Each structure stands twice: as C-alpha cells, then as structure tokens.
Short mmCIF file of C-alpha atoms in Angstrom, two decimals:
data_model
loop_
_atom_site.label_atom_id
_atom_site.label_comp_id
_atom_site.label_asym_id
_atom_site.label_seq_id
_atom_site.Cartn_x
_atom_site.Cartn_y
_atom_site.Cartn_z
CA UNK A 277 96.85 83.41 85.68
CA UNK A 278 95.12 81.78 82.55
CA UNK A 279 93.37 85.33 81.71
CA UNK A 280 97.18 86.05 81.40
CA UNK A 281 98.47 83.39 80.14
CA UNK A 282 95.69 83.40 77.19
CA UNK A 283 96.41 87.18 77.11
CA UNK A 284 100.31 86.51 76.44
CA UNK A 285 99.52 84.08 73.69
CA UNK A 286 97.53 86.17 71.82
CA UNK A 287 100.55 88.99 71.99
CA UNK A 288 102.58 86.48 70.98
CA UNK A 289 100.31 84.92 67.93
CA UNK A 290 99.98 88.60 66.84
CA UNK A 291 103.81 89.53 67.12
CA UNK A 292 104.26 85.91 64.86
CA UNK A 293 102.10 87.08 62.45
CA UNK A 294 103.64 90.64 61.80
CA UNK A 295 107.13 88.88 61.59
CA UNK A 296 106.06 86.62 59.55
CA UNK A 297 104.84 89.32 57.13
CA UNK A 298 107.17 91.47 57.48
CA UNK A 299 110.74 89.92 57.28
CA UNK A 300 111.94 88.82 54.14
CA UNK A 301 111.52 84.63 52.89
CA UNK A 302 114.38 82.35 51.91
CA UNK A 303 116.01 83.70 48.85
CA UNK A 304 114.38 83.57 45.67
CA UNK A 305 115.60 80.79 43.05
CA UNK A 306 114.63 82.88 40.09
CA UNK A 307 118.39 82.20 38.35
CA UNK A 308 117.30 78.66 38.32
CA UNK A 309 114.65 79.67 35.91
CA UNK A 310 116.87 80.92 33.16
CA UNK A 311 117.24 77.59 31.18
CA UNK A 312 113.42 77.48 30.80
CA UNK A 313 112.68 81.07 30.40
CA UNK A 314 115.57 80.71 27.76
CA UNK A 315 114.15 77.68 25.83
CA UNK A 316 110.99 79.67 26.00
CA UNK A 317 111.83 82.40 23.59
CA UNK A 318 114.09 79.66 21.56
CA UNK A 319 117.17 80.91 22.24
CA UNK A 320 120.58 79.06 24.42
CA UNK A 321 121.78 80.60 26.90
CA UNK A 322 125.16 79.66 27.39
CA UNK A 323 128.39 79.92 29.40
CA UNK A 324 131.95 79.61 28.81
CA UNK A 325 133.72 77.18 30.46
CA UNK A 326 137.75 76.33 31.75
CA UNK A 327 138.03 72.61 32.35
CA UNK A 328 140.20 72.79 35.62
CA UNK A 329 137.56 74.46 37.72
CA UNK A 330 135.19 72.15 36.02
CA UNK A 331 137.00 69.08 37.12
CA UNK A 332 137.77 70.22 40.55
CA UNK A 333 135.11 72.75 41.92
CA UNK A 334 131.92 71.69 42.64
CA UNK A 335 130.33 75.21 42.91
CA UNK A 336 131.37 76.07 39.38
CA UNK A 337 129.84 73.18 38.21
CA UNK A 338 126.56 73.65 40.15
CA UNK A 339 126.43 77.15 38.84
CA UNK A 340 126.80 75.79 34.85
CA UNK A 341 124.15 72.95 35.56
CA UNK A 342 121.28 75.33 37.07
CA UNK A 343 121.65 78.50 35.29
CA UNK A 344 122.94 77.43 31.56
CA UNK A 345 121.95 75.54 28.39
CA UNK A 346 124.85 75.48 26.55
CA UNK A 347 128.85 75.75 26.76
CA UNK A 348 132.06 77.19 25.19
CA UNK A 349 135.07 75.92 25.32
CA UNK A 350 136.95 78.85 27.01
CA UNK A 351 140.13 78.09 25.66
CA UNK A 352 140.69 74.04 26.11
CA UNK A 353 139.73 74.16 21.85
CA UNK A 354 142.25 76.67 21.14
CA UNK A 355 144.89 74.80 18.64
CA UNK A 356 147.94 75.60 21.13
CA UNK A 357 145.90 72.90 23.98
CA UNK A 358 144.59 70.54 20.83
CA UNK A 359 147.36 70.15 18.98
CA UNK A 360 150.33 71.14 20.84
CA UNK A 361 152.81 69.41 18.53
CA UNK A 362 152.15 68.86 14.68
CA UNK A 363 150.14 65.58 14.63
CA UNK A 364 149.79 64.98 17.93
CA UNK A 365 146.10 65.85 19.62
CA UNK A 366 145.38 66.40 23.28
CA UNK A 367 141.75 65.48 23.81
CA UNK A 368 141.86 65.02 27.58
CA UNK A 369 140.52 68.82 28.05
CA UNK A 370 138.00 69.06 24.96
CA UNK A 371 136.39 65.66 25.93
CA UNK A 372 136.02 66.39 29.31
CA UNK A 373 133.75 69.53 28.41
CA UNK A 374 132.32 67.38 25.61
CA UNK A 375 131.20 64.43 27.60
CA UNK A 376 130.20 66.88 30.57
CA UNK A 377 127.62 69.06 28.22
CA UNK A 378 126.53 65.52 26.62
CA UNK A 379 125.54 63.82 30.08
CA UNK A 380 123.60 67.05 30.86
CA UNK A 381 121.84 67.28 27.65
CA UNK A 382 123.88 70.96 27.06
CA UNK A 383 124.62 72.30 23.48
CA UNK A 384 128.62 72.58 22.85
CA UNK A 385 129.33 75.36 20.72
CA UNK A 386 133.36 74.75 19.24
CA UNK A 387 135.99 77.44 20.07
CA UNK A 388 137.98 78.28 17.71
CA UNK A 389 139.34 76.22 14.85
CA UNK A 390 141.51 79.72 13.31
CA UNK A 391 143.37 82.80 15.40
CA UNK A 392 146.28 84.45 16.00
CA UNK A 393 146.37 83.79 19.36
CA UNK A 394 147.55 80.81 21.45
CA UNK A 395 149.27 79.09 18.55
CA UNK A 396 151.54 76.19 19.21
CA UNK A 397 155.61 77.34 18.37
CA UNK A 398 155.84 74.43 15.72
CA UNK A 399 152.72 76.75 14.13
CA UNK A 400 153.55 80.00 14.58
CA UNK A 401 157.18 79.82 14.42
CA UNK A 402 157.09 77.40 11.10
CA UNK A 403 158.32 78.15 7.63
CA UNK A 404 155.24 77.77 5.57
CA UNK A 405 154.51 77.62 1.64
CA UNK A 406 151.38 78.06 1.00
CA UNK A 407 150.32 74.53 -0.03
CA UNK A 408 151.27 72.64 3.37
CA UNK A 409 150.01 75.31 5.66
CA UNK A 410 146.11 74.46 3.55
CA UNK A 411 147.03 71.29 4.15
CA UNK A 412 147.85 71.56 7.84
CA UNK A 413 144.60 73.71 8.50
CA UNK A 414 142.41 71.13 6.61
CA UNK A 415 143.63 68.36 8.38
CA UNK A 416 143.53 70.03 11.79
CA UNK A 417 139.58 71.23 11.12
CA UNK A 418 138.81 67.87 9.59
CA UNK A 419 140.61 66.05 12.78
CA UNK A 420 138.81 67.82 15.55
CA UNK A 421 135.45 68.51 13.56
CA UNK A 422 135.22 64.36 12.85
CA UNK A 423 135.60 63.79 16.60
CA UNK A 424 132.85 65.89 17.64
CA UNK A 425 130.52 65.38 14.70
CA UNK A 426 126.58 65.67 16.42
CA UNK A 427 128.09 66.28 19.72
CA UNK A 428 129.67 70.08 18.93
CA UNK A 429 126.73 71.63 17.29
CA UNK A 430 128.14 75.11 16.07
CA UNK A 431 131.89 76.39 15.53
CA UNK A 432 133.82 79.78 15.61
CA UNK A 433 135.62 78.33 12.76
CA UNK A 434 137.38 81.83 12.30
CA UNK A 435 137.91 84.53 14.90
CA UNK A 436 138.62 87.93 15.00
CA UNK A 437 139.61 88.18 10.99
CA UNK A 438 139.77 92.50 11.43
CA UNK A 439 142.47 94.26 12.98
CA UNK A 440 141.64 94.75 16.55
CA UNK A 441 140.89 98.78 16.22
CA UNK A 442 140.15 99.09 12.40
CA UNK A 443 138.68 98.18 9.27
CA UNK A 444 141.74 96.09 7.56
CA UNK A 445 142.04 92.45 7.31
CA UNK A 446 144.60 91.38 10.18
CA UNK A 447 147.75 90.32 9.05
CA UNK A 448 147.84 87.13 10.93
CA UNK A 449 149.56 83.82 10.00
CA UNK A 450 146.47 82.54 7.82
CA UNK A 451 146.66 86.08 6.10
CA UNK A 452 150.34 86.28 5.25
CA UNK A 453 150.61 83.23 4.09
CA UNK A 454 147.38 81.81 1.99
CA UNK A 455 145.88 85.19 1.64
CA UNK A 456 142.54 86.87 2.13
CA UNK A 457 140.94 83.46 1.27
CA UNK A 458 141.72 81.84 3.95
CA UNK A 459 138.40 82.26 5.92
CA UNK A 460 136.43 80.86 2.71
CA UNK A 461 139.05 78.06 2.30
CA UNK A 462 138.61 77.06 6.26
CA UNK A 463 135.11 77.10 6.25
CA UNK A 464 134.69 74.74 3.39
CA UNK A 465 136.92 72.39 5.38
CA UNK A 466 134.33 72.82 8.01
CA UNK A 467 131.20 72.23 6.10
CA UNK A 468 133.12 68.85 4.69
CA UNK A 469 134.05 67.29 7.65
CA UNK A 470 130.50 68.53 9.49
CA UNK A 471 127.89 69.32 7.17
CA UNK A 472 125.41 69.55 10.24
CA UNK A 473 127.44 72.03 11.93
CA UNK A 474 126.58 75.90 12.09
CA UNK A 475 129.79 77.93 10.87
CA UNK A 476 130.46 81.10 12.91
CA UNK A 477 132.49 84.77 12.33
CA UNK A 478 133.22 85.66 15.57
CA UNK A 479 134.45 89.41 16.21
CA UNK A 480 134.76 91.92 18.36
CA UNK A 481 134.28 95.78 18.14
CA UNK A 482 130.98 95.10 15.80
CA UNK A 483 128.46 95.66 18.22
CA UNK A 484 127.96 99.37 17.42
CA UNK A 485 128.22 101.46 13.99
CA UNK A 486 131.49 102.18 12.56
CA UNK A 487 134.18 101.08 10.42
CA UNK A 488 134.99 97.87 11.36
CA UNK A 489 131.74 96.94 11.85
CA UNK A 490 130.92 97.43 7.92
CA UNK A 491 134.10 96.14 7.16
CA UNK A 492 132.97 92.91 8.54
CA UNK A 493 129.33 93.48 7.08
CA UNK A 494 131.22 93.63 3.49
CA UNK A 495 133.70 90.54 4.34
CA UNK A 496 130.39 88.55 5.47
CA UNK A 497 127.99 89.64 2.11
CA UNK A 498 130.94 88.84 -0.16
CA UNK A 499 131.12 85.46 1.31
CA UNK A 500 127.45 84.70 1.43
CA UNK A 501 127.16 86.18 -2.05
CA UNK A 502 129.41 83.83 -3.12
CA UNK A 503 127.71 81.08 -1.84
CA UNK A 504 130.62 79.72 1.00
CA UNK A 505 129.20 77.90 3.85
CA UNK A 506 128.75 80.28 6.35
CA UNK A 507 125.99 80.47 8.83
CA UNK A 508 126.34 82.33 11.92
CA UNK A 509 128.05 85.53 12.83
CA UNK A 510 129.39 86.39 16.69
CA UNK A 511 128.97 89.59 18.17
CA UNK A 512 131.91 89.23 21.19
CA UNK A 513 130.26 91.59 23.11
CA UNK A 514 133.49 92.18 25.43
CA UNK A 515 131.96 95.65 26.99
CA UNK A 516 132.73 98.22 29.79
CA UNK A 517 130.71 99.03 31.75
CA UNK A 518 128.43 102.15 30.41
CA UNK A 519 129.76 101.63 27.59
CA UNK A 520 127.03 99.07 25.89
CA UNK A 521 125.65 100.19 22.80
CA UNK A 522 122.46 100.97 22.14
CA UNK A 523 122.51 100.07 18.80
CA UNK A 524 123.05 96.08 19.23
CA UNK A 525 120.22 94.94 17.90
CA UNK A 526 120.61 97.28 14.54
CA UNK A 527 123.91 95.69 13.74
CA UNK A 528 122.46 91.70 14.22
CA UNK A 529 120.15 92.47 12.34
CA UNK A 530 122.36 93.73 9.26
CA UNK A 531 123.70 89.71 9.11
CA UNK A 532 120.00 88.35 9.57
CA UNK A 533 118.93 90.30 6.62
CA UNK A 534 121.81 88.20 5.00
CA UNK A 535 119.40 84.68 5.79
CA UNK A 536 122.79 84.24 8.59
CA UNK A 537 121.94 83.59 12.21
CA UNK A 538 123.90 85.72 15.04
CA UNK A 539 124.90 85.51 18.69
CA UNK A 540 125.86 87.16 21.52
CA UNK A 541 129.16 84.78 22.18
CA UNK A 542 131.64 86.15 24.76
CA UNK A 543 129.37 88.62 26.69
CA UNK A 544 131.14 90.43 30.05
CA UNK A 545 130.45 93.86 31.55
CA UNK A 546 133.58 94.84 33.34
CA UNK A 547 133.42 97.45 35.95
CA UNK A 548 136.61 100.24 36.92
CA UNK A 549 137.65 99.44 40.69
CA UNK A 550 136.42 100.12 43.19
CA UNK A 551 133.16 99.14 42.39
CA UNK A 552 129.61 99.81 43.72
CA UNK A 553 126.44 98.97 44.34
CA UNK A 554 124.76 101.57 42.35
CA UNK A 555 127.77 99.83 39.15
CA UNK A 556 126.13 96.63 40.30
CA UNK A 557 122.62 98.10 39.78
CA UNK A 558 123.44 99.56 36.37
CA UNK A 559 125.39 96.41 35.16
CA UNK A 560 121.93 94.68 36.34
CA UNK A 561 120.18 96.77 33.67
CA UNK A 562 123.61 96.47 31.15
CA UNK A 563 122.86 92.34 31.13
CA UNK A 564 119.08 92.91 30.86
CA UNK A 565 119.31 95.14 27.99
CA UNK A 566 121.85 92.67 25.81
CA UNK A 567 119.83 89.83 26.37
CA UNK A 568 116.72 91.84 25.38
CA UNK A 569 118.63 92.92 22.14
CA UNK A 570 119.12 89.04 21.15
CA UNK A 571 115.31 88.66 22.06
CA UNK A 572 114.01 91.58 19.96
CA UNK A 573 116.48 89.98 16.87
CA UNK A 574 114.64 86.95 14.50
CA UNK A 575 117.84 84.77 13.69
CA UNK A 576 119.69 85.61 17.34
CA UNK A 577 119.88 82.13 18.62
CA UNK A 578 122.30 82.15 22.05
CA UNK A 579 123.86 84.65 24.37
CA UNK A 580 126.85 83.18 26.06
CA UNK A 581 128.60 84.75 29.34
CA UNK A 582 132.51 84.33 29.17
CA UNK A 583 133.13 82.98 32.31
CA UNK A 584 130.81 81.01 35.29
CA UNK A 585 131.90 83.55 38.19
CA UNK A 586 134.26 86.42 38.52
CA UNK A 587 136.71 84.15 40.47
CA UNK A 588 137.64 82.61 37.17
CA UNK A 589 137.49 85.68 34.40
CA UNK A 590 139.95 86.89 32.32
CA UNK A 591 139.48 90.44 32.68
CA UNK A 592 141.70 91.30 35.55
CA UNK A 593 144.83 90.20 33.80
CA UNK A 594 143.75 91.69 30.73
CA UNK A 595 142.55 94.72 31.69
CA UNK A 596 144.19 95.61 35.14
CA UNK A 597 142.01 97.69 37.21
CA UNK A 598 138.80 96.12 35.93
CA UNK A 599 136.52 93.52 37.62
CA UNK A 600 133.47 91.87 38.51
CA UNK A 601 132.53 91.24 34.93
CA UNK A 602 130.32 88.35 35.45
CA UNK A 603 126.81 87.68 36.74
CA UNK A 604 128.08 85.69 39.56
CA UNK A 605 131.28 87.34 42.30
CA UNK A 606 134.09 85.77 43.53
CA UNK A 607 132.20 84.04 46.03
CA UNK A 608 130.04 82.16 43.65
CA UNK A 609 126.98 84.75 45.03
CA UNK A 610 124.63 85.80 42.73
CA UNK A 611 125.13 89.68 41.46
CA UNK A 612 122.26 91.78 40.13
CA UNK A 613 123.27 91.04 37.02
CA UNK A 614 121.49 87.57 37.21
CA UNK A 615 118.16 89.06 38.12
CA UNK A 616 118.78 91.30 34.88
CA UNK A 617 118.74 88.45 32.61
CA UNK A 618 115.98 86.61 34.58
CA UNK A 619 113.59 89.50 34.30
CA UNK A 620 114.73 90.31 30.29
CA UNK A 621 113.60 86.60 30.11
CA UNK A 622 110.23 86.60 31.68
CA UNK A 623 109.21 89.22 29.10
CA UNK A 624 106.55 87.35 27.07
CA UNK A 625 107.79 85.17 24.49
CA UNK A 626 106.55 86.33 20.65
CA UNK A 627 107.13 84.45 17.14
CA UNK A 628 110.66 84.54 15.99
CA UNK A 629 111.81 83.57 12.63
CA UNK A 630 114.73 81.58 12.01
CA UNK A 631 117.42 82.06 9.99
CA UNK A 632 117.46 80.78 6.47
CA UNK A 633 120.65 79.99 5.09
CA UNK A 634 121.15 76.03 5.23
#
C-alpha cells in the first residue's frame, strides 16, 4: 500500500507539474504599464473623458487612473455646457474633471474655446456686429483660461477652422462675422490670459496628403510667419478602420519643421458591424502603428483616445453601423488594441527633440 501510495504521488507531482506549465497564468497587467512606458519616450498619453460616467462609474474611472496620463474634456468645455447663457458660467462639469486630473497628478488638456458646434442659442442665434462678438469671445477665453491658469496645461483654442471635406475656410459664426482673423484674434486672447499655456489647431481630415491638409499647412505657416502665438497643431485622427494612413508621420512632421509641436488628439478606429476577431487583430496593429507614428515624430508630445471604453463613444450615433472604436469594449475588457499600444511603447526609447516655438 505505501509502494502505491508513494507511486500515486509521484503521478500526481508529475501531472502538477505539466499543468502548471502548460495552462495559461493570471492575465497579464501589461495595460497598466502604459503611463510609464509613455513617460518613457516623453510623450502623454491621454484619454478623453465625459464627466457623468466619471462621477458615477467606478470602472471608467479605474480604467482612466491605470492606463492614462492625461485628459480631455470630451465635451463638458464646449461653450454650450460653460456658458449656457451670456455671462453666466457652469463650472460644476469642467471642475470636476479639473480637480479629478489634479488629485491624480494628470495633465488637462482644454477642449475647445472656438467651434461651430454645440453653441449656446443666445450665441448662435444672436445678432452680432463685429465689435461685441470680439468682445464676447475675449471675455469668454479670458474667463475660462483665468480659472484654469497652471491647472489646464494646453488648449484647442480653435477647432476644425476647414470645411469638413475641402480646402476652404468654414463659414462658421467666427468666420461670417469677424472674418478670416478670427483664429489669430482668439489666440492672442489665449496667450494673454495664459501665457504658460500651449495653443492648439485641432483638425480633422489632415492626417494624410491632400488638399485640406495643405490648406491647413498654409493657414498654420501664415500664422507662425506672422509671429501669432500658436504652438501646437492636432491631428483628430477620427479613422476607419483600414483606412489609417500611412503617411501620418509625414504630415506631423510638416508643422514640426514649423518649430510647432503636434498631437494625436481624438484618436478612434471604428470598425463596420459585425465585427471580428481577425478586425480586432488588425485594429491591434491600426493603434500600434499611430502611436508608433507620434514616437518616430520629434515635437509629437501626446496621443489621446476619444473615449475610456466603447460603452461610452460617440461613434454609434454618429456613424450608425460602426463600433467598437476604442481600446477597451462595452464591458470595460481589454481589446487587442491595448496590447497594440503597449507593445508600440516598449520599443526602445531614443532622443527626441522638442519643439521650439515658445
């Protein structure tokens, strides 16, 4: 009996041993990695961020704290939620995602002090000279600027300035009434009430040769030529799936030549329905390949997701028939996509040189 009973032990030592060798660990926490992996190559990594979910969902904020070092302002910034009658500011929402970043030691980058979207109706539906609507934009970039002074490090102080599929100036509010000048007008506001802060283009529809991209290249050189503070431009970076360009990195690199920094500042990756794992696998290499675009750039300084999980993007209602833009699903599970950006990350960090233009 103990011949056999030693004899069973040793069967069942062995059996352990191939188990234990054989079947898979706990998961890996490599997506906890990216904030250092990011701060190694001197670059944020950042997420955009909706302050209900943020308030109410521990998950979402779990996912922000672990995986991020900086947030956006998904749309609590816009003027229509900060000013939703003239002279009259609601900072319960930009606070919130202020004070949140602060205790966490995350950048804030601002979003967005000028576009044509989500305007109040006392501001889009006004009857405006010229002189009081520069006065109204001055004091409404000056307000919310001086509130956030050294906590908001960066601002989209003007967004999406082209027409959405061309070359030509969009004839917005800002346009119609004080002219084409109104982006070098707004961003002298900007510098006066910050002069600390880093002043941001952000556009879409740049990231890849073509008209409006060198329609914005000309905007940008005009205004750095003439010596307007401008500092930063953002690449949107709103893409479908197999559709990212290849070409990325080229067109940064135009606006670093300029002594301007750039980002990556609204990146998704949507996917037609119904999707699949091998979409999954390719958006894996679609998020690798951006982040390794920024990387290869001297002057790219943060890549920012737009959204913390696919059970809070936009994309569905804006593009119907589209999903699963985001690195993590609906569940809050981490997607291929993740391991994408962890492994463009671990590539060896090499000297980058910053951007010039104070």
């Amino acid at each position: 009996m103990l011949l056999i009973a030693a004899a069973l032990c040793t069967v069942i030592l062995t059996v352990t041993g191939i188990l234990i060798t054989v079947l898979p660990g706990p998961p890996t926490q490599d997506g906890h990695r990216l904030p250092e992996l990011a701060r190694g190559h001197g670059i944020e990594l950042g997420v955009a961020v909706a302050v209900n979910p943020l308030v109410n969902d521990r998950r979402y904020r779990n996912v922000i704290e672990d995986h991020y070092t900086s947030v956006t302002a998904e749309n609590t910034m816009k003027w229509q939620h900060v000013q939703p009658e003239r002279g009259e500011y609601d900072w319960s929402g930009p606070d919130t995602l202020v004070d949140f970043a602060t205790a966490r030691d995350l950048n804030v980058r601002g979003h967005t002090m000028l576009w044509h979207n989500q305007q109040p109706a006392w501001l889009s539906q006004g009857d405006w000279d010229a002189d009081t609507l520069r006065e109204v934009v001055h004091d409404h970039v000056t307000t919310v600027m001086d509130r956030y002074e050294g906590r908001v490090t960066s601002w989209d102080v003007i967004n999406e300035p082209l027409e959405d599929h061309g070359p030509n100036m969009r004839e917005n509010l800002w346009y119609d009434v004080l002219g084409p000048d109104y982006i070098a007008q707004t961003l002298y506001s900007a510098h006066a009430a910050d002069p600390e802060a880093r002043l941001y283009i952000n556009e879409f529809g740049i990231e890849r040769a073509g008209p409006k991209a060198d329609a914005l290249h000309a905007l940008v050189t005009d205004l750095v030529d003439r010596g307007v503070p401008l500092h930063g431009v953002g690449f949107q970076g709103h893409f479908v799936h197999g559709n990212v360009p290849d070409d990325l990195a080229d067109q940064m690199r135009r606006y670093t030549d300029l002594g301007l920094e750039v980002t990556i500042s609204e990146v998704d990756v949507r996917i037609p329905e119904p999707v699949t794992a091998e979409d999954l696998a390719e958006q894996r290499r679609e998020y690798h390949d951006i982040l390794v675009a920024c990387l290869e750039v001297d002057g790219c300084v943060n890549v920012t997701v737009w959204g913390v999980t696919d059970a809070h993007s936009w994309i569905p209602e804006w593009f119907p028939g589209y999903t699963a833009a985001l690195p993590f699903d609906d569940s809050y599970r981490p997607k291929p996509a993740l391991a994408g950006m962890v492994e463009a990350l671990s590539r060896r960090p090499r000297p980058r040189t910053a951007a010039t233009r104070a």
